[in-house]
PDB file of C-alpha atoms in Angstrom:
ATOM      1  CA  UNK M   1      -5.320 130.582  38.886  1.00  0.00           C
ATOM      2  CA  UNK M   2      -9.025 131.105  40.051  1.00  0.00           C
ATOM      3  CA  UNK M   3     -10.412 127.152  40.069  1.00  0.00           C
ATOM      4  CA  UNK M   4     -14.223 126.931  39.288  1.00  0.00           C
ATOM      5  CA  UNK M   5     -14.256 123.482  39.962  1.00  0.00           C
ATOM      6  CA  UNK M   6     -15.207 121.736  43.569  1.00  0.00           C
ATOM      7  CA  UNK M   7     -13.079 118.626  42.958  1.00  0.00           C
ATOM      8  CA  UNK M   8      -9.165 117.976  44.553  1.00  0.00           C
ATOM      9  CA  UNK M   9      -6.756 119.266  41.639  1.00  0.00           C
ATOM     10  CA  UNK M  10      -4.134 116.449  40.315  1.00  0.00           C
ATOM     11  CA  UNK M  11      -0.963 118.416  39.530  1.00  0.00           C
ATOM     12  CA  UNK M  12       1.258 117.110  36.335  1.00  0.00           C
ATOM     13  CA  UNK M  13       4.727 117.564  37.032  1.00  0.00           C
ATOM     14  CA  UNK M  14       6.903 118.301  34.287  1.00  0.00           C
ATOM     15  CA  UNK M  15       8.068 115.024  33.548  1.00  0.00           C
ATOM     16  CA  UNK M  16       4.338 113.767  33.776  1.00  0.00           C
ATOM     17  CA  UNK M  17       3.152 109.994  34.643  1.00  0.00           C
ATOM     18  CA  UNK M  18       2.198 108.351  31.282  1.00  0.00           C
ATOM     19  CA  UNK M  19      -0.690 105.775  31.339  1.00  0.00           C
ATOM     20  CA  UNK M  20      -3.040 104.708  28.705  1.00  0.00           C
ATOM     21  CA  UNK M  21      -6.303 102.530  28.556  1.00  0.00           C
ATOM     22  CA  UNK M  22      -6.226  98.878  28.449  1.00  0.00           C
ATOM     23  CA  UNK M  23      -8.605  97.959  25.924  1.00  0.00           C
ATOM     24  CA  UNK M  24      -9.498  95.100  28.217  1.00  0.00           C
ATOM     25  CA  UNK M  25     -13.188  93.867  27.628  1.00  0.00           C
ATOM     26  CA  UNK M  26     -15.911  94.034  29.945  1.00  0.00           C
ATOM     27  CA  UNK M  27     -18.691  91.880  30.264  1.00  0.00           C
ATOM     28  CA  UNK M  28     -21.092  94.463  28.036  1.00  0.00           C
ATOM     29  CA  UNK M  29     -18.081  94.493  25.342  1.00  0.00           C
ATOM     30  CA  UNK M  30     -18.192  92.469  22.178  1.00  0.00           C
ATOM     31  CA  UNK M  31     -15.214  90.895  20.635  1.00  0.00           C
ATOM     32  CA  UNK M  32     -15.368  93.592  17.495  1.00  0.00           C
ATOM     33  CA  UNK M  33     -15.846  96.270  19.685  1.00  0.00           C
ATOM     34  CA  UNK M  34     -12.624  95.575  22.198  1.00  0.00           C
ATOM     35  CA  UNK M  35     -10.624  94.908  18.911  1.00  0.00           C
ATOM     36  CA  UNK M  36     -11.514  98.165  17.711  1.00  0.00           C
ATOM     37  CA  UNK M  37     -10.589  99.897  21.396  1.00  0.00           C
ATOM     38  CA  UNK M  38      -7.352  97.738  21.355  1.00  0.00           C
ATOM     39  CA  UNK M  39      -6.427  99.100  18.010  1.00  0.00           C
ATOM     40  CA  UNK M  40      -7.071 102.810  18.757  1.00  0.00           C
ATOM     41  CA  UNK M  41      -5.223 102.351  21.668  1.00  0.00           C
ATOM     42  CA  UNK M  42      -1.910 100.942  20.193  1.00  0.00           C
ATOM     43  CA  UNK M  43      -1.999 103.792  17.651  1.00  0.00           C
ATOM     44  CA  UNK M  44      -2.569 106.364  20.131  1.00  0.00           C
ATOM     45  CA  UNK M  45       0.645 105.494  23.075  1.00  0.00           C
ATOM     46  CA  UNK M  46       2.679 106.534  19.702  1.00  0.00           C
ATOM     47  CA  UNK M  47       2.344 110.063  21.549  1.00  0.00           C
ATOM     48  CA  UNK M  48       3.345 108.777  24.716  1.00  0.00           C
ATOM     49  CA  UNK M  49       5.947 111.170  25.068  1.00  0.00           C
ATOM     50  CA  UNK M  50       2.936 113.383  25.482  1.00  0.00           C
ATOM     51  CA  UNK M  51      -0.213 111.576  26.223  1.00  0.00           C
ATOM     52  CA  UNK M  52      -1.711 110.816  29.923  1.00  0.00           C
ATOM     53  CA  UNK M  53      -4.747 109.466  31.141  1.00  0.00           C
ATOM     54  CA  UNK M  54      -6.485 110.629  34.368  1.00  0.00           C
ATOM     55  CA  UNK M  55      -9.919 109.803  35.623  1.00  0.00           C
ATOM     56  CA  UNK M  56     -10.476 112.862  38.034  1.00  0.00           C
ATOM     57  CA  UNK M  57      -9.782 116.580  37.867  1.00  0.00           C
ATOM     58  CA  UNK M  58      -6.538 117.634  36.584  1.00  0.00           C
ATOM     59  CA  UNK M  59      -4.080 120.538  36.020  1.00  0.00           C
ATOM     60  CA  UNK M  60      -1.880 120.870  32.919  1.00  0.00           C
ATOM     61  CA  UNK M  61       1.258 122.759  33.054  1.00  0.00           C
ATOM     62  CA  UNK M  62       3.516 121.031  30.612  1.00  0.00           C
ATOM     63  CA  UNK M  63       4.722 123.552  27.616  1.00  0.00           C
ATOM     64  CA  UNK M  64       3.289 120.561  25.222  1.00  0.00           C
ATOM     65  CA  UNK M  65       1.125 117.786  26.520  1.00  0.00           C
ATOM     66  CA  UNK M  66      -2.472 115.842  24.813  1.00  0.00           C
ATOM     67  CA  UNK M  67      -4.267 112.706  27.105  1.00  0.00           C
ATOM     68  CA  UNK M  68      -7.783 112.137  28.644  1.00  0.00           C
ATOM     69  CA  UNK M  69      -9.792 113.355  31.145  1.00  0.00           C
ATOM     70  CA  UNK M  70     -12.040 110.596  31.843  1.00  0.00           C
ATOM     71  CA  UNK M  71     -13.188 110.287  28.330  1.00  0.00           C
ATOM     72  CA  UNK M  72     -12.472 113.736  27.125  1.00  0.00           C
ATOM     73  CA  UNK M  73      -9.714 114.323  25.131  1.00  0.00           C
ATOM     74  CA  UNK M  74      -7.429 117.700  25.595  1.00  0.00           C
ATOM     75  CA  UNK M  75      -4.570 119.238  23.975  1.00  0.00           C
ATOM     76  CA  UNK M  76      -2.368 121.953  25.922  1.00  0.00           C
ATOM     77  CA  UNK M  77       0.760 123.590  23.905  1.00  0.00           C
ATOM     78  CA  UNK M  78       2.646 126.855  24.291  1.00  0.00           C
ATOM     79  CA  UNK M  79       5.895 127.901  23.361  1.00  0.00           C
ATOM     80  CA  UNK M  80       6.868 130.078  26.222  1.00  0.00           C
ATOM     81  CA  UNK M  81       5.152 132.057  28.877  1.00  0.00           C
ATOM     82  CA  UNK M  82       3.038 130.759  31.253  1.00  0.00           C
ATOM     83  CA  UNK M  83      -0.435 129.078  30.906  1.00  0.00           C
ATOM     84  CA  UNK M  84      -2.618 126.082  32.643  1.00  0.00           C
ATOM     85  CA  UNK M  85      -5.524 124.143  31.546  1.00  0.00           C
ATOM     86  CA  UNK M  86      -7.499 122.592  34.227  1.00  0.00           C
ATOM     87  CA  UNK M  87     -10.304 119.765  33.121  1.00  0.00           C
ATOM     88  CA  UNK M  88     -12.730 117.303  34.865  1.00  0.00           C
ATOM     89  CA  UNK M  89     -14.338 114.449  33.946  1.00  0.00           C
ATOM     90  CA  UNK M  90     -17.788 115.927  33.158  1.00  0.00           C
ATOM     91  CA  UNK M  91     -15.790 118.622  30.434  1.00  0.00           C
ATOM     92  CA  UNK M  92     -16.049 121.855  32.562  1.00  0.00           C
ATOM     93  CA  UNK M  93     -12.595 123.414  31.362  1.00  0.00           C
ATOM     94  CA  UNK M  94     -10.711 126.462  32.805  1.00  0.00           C
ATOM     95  CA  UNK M  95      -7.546 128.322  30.876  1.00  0.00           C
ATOM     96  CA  UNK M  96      -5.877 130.894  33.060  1.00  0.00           C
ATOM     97  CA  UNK M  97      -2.787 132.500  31.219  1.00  0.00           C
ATOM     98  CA  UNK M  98      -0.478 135.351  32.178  1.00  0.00           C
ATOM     99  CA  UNK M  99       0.837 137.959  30.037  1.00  0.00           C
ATOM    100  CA  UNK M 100       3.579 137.647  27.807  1.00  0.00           C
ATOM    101  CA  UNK M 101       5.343 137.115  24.237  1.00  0.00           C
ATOM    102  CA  UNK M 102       4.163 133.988  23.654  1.00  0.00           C
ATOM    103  CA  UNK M 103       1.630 131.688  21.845  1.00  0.00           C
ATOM    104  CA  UNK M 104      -0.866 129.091  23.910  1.00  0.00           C
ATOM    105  CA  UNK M 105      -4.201 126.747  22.530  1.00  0.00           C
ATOM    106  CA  UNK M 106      -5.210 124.151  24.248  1.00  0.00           C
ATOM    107  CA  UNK M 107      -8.757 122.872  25.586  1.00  0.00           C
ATOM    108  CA  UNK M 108     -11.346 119.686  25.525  1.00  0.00           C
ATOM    109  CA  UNK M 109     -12.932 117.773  23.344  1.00  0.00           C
ATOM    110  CA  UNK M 110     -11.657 114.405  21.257  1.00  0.00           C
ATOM    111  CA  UNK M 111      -8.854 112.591  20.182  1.00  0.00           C
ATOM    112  CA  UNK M 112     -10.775 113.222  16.592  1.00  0.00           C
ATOM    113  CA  UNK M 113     -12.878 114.806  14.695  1.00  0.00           C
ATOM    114  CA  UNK M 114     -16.172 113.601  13.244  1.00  0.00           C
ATOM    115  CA  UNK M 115     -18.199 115.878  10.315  1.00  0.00           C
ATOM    116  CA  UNK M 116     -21.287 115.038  11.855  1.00  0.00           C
ATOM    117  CA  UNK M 117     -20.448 115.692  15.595  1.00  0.00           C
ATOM    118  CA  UNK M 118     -23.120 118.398  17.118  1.00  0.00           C
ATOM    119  CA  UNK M 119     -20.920 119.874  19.529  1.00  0.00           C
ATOM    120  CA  UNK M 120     -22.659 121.272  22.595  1.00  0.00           C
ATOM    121  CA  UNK M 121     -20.653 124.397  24.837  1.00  0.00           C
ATOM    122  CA  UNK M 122     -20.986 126.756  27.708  1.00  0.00           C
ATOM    123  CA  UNK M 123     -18.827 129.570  28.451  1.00  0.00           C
ATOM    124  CA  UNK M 124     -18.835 131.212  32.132  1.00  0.00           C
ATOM    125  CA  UNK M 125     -15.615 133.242  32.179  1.00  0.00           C
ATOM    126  CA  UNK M 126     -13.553 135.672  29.293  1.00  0.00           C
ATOM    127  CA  UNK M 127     -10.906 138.132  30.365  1.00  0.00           C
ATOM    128  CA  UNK M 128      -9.802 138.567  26.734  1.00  0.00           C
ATOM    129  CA  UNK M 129      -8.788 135.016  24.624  1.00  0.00           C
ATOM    130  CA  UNK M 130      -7.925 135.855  21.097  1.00  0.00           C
ATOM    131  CA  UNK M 131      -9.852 133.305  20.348  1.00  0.00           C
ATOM    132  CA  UNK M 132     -12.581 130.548  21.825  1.00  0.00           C
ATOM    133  CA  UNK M 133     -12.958 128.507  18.875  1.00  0.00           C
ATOM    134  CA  UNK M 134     -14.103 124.774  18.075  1.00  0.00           C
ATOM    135  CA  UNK M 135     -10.468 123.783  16.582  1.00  0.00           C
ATOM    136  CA  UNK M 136      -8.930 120.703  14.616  1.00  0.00           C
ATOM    137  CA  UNK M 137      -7.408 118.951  12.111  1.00  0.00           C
ATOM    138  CA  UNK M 138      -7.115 116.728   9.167  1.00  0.00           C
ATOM    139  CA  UNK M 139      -4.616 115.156   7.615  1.00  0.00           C
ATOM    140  CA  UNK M 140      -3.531 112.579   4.694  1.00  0.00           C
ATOM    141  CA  UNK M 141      -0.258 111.482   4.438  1.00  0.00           C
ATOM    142  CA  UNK M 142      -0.878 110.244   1.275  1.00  0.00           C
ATOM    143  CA  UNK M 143      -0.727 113.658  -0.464  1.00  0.00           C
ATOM    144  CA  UNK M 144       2.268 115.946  -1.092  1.00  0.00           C
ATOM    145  CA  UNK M 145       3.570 117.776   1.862  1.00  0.00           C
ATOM    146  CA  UNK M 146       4.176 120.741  -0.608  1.00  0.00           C
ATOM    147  CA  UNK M 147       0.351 121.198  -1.121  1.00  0.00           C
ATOM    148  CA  UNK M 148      -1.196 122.445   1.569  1.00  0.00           C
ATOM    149  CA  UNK M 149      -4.679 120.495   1.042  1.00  0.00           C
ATOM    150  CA  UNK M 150      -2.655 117.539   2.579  1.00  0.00           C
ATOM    151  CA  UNK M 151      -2.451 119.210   6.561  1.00  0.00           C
ATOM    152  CA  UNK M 152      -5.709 121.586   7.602  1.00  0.00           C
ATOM    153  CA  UNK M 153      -6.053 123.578  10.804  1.00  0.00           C
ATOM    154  CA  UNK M 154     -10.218 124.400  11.138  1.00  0.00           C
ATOM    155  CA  UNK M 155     -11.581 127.452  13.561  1.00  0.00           C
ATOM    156  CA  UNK M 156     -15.434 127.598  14.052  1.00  0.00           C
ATOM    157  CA  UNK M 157     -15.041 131.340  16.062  1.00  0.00           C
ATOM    158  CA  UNK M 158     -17.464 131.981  18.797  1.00  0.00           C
ATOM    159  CA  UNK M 159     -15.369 134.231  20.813  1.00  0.00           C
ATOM    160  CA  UNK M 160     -12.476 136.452  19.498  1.00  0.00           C
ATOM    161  CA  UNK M 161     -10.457 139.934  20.335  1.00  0.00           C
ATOM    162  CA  UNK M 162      -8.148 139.021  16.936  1.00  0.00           C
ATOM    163  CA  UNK M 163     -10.074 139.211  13.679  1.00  0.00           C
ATOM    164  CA  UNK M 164      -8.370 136.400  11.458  1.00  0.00           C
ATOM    165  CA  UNK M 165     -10.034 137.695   8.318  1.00  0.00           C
ATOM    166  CA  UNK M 166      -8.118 140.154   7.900  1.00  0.00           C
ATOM    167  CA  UNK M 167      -5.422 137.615   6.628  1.00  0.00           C
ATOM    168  CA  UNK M 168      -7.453 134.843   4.741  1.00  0.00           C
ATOM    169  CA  UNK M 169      -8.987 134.968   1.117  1.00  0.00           C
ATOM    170  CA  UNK M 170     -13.343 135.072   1.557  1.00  0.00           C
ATOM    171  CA  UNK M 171     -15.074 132.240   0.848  1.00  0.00           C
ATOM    172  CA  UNK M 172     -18.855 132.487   1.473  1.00  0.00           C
ATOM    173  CA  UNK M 173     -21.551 133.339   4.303  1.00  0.00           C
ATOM    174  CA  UNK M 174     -24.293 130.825   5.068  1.00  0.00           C
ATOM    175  CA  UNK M 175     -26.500 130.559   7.908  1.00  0.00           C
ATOM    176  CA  UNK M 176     -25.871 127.105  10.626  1.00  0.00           C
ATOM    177  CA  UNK M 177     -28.321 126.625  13.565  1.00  0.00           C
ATOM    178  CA  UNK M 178     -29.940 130.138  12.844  1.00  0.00           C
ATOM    179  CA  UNK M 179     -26.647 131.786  13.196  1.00  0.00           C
ATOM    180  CA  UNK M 180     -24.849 133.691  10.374  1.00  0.00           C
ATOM    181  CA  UNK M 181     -20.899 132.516   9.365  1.00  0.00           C
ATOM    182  CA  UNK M 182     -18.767 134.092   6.831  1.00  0.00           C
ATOM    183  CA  UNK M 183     -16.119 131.448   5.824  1.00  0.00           C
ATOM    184  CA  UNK M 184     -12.456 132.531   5.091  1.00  0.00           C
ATOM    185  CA  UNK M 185      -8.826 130.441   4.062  1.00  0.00           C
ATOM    186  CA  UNK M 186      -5.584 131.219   4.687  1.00  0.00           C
ATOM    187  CA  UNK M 187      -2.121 129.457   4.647  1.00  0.00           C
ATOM    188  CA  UNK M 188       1.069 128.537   7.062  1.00  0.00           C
ATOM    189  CA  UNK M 189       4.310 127.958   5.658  1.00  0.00           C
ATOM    190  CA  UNK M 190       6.353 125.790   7.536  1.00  0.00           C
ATOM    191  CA  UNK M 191       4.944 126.828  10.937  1.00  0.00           C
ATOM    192  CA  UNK M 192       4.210 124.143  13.791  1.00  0.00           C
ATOM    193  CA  UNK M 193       1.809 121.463  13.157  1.00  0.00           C
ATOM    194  CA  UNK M 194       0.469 118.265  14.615  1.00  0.00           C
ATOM    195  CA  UNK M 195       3.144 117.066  11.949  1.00  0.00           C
ATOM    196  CA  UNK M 196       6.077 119.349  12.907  1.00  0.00           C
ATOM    197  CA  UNK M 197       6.965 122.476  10.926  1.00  0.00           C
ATOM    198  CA  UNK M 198       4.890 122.269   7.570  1.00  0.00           C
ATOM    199  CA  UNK M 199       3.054 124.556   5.257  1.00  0.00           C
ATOM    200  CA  UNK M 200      -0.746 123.838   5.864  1.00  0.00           C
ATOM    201  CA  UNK M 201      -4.393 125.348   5.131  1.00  0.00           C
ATOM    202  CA  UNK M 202      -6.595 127.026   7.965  1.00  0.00           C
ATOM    203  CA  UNK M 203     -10.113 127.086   7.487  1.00  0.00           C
ATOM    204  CA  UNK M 204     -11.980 129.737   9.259  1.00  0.00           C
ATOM    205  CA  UNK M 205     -15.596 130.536  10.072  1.00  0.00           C
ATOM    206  CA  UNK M 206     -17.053 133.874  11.434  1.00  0.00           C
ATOM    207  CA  UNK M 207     -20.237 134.367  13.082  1.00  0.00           C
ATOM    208  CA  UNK M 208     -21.960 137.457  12.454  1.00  0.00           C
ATOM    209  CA  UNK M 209     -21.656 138.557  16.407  1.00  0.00           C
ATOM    210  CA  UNK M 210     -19.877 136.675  18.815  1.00  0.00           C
ATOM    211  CA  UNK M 211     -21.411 133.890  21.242  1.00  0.00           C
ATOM    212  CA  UNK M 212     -22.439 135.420  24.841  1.00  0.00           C
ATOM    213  CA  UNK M 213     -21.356 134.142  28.388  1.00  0.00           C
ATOM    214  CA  UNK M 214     -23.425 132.405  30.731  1.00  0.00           C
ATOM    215  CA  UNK M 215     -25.593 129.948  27.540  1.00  0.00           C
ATOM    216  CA  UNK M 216     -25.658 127.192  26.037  1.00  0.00           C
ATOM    217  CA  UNK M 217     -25.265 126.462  22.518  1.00  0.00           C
ATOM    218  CA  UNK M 218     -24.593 123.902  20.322  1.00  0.00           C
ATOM    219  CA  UNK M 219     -22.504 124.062  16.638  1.00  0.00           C
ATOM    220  CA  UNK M 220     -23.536 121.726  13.723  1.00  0.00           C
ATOM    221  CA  UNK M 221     -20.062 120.753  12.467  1.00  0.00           C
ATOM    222  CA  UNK M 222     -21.304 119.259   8.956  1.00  0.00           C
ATOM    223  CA  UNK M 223     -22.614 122.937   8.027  1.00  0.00           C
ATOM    224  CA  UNK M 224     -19.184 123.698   8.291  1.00  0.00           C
ATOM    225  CA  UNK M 225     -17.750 121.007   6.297  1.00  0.00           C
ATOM    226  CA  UNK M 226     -19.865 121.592   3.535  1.00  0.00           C
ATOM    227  CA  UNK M 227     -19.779 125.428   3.308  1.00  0.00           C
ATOM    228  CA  UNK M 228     -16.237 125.001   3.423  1.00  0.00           C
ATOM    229  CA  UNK M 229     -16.582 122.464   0.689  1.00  0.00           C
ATOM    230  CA  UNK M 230     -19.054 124.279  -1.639  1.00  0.00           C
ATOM    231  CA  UNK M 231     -16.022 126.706  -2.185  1.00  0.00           C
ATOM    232  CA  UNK M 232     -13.549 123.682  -2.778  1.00  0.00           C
ATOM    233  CA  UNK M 233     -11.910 123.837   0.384  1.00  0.00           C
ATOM    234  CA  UNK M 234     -11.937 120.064   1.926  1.00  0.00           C
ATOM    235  CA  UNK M 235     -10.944 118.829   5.302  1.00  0.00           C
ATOM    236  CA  UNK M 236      -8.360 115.568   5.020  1.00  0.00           C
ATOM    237  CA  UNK M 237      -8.799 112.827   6.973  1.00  0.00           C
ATOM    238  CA  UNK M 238      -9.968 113.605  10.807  1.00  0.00           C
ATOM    239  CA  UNK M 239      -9.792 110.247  12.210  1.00  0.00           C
ATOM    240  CA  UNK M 240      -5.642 110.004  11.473  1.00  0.00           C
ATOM    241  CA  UNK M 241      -3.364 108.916  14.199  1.00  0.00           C
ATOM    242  CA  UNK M 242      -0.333 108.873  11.210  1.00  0.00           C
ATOM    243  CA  UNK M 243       0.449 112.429  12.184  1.00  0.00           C
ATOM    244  CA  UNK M 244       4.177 112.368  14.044  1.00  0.00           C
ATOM    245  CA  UNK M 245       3.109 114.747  17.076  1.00  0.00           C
ATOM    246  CA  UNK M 246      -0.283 114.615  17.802  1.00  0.00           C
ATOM    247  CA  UNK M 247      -3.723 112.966  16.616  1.00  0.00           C
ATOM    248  CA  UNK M 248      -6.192 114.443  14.555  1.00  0.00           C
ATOM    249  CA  UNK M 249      -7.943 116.244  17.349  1.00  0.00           C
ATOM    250  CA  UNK M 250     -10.823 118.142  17.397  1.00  0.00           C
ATOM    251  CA  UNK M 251     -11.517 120.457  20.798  1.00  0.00           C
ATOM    252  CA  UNK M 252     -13.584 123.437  22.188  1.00  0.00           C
ATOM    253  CA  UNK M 253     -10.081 125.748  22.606  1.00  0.00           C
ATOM    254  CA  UNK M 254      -8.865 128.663  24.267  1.00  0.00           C
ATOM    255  CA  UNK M 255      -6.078 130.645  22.447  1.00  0.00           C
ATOM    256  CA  UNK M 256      -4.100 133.633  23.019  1.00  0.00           C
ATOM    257  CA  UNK M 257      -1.249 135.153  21.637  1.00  0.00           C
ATOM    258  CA  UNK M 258       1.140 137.582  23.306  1.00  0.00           C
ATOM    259  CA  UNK M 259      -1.445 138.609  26.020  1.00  0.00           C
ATOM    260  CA  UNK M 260      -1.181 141.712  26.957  1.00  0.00           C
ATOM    261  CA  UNK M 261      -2.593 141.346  30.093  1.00  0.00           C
ATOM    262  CA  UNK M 262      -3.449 138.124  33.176  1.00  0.00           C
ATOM    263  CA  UNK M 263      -6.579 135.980  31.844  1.00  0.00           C
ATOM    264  CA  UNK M 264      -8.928 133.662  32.639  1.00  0.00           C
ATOM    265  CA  UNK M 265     -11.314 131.779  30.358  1.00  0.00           C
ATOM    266  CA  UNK M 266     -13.500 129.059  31.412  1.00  0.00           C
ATOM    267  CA  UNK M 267     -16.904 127.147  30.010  1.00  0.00           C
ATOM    268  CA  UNK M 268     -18.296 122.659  29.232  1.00  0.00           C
ATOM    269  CA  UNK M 269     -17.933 121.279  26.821  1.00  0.00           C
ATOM    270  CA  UNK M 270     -20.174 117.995  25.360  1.00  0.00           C
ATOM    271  CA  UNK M 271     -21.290 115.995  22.881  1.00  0.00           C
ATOM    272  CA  UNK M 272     -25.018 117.566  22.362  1.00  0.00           C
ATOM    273  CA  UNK M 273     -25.448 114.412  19.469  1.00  0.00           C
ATOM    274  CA  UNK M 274     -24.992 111.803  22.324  1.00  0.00           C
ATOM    275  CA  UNK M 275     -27.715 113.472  24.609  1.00  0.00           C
TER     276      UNK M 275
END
């Protein structure tokens, strides 16, 4: 794996060491504010069987595995093959994969999703993802798990060798930060899910051309929400830790699916609101 980052690399073994944050106050933290950490805390070690909390650079090798990087969030799944994620503190990311009959998505970003989130990225490396996508989810348990408005998967493209069009109804094209999206829907039946096997919606948007290596840009998630909207297509909740594997999550990902050949990808991302 080629390692584009200067710090020493923690390796997670298999079995992993869980950890999660205190919630403990500080002298700067207010009563409301370390009740509010507390509580997101407790609701998150539900996935302790697969989240981890590390405060310098680390490797992920686990075939299923979400946690922090100082205060970045990642997921890391695959269902065979072999893949690694590497992540530091400051959100530089790195996804080397080999090739293979299998299925991998993982990356950084947080533990959930927020419509008006202006999410700032950088990629350096692409040997040939199928996608690099801003991905999430929402979810409401309160609705029916036989319609698939209750569980969505969302891709904001900016880097692809698979065209997903090809297999989702249109929806509309609208212009977001001066770039040009064509929005598209399509829907799993009982594939996996941050809720086990269920049948779900994924909400797609295409740019126009893809995003180039080397510069910075930055993606105004509520454009996406509300094109995605205007053609009655609405994301659940994406602040939901109800799901049973895995929070609603929302990260800058790398995926690839039977890779035909050895890969690297590799880019930051940030939180371009907070700046």
């Amino acid at each position: 794996m080629k390692n584009v980052f200067r710090k020493t690399t923690i390796f997670l073994a298999m079995s992993g060491l869980l950890s999660c944050a205190t919630g403990e106050k500080t002298p700067e933290t207010t009563e409301a504010e370390a009740n509010t950490e507390a509580s997101t805390t407790n609701a998150i070690e539900k996935y302790e069987a697969y989240t981890q909390k590390f405060s310098e650079e680390t490797l992920i090798t686990q075939n299923h595995a979400t946690g922090h990087v100082g205060d970045y969030f990642f997921t890391h799944w695959k269902d065979g093959g072999a893949a690694s994620l590497t992540l530091n503190p400051e959100g530089e990311f790195s996804v080397s994969w080999e090739g293979g009959g299998y299925n991998y998505v993982g990356g950084p970003g947080w533990h959930f999703g927020d419509k008006d989130r202006v999410i700032g990225y950088r990629f350096n490396e692409d040997s040939g993802a199928s996608y690099i996508t801003l991905y999430g989810w929402g979810y409401d348990e309160t609705m029916s798990t036989s319609n698939p408005e209750h569980l969505v998967e969302y891709y904001i493209l900016q880097r692809w060798t698979y065209d997903p069009s090809q297999d989702g109804i249109y929806g509309k094209t609208f212009t977001s930060n001066g770039v040009e999206y064509s929005t598209y829907r399509s829907v799993r039946e009982q594939k996996p899910s941050i809720n086990g096997p269920s049948t779900f919606y994924q909400y797609w948007s295409k740019p126009t051309e893809q995003r180039e290596l080397g510069e910075d840009y930055e993606i105004i998630f509520s454009d996406h929400v509300e094109a995605w909207a205007d053609t009655g297509w609405i994301i659940p909740d994406m602040d939901n830790l109800n799901a049973s594997d895995d929070p609603t999550y929302q990260v800058m990902a790398v995926e690839v699916f039977n890779p035909g050949n050895d890969g690297t990808a590799s880019g930051r991302v940030w939180d371009a609101g907070a700046e």
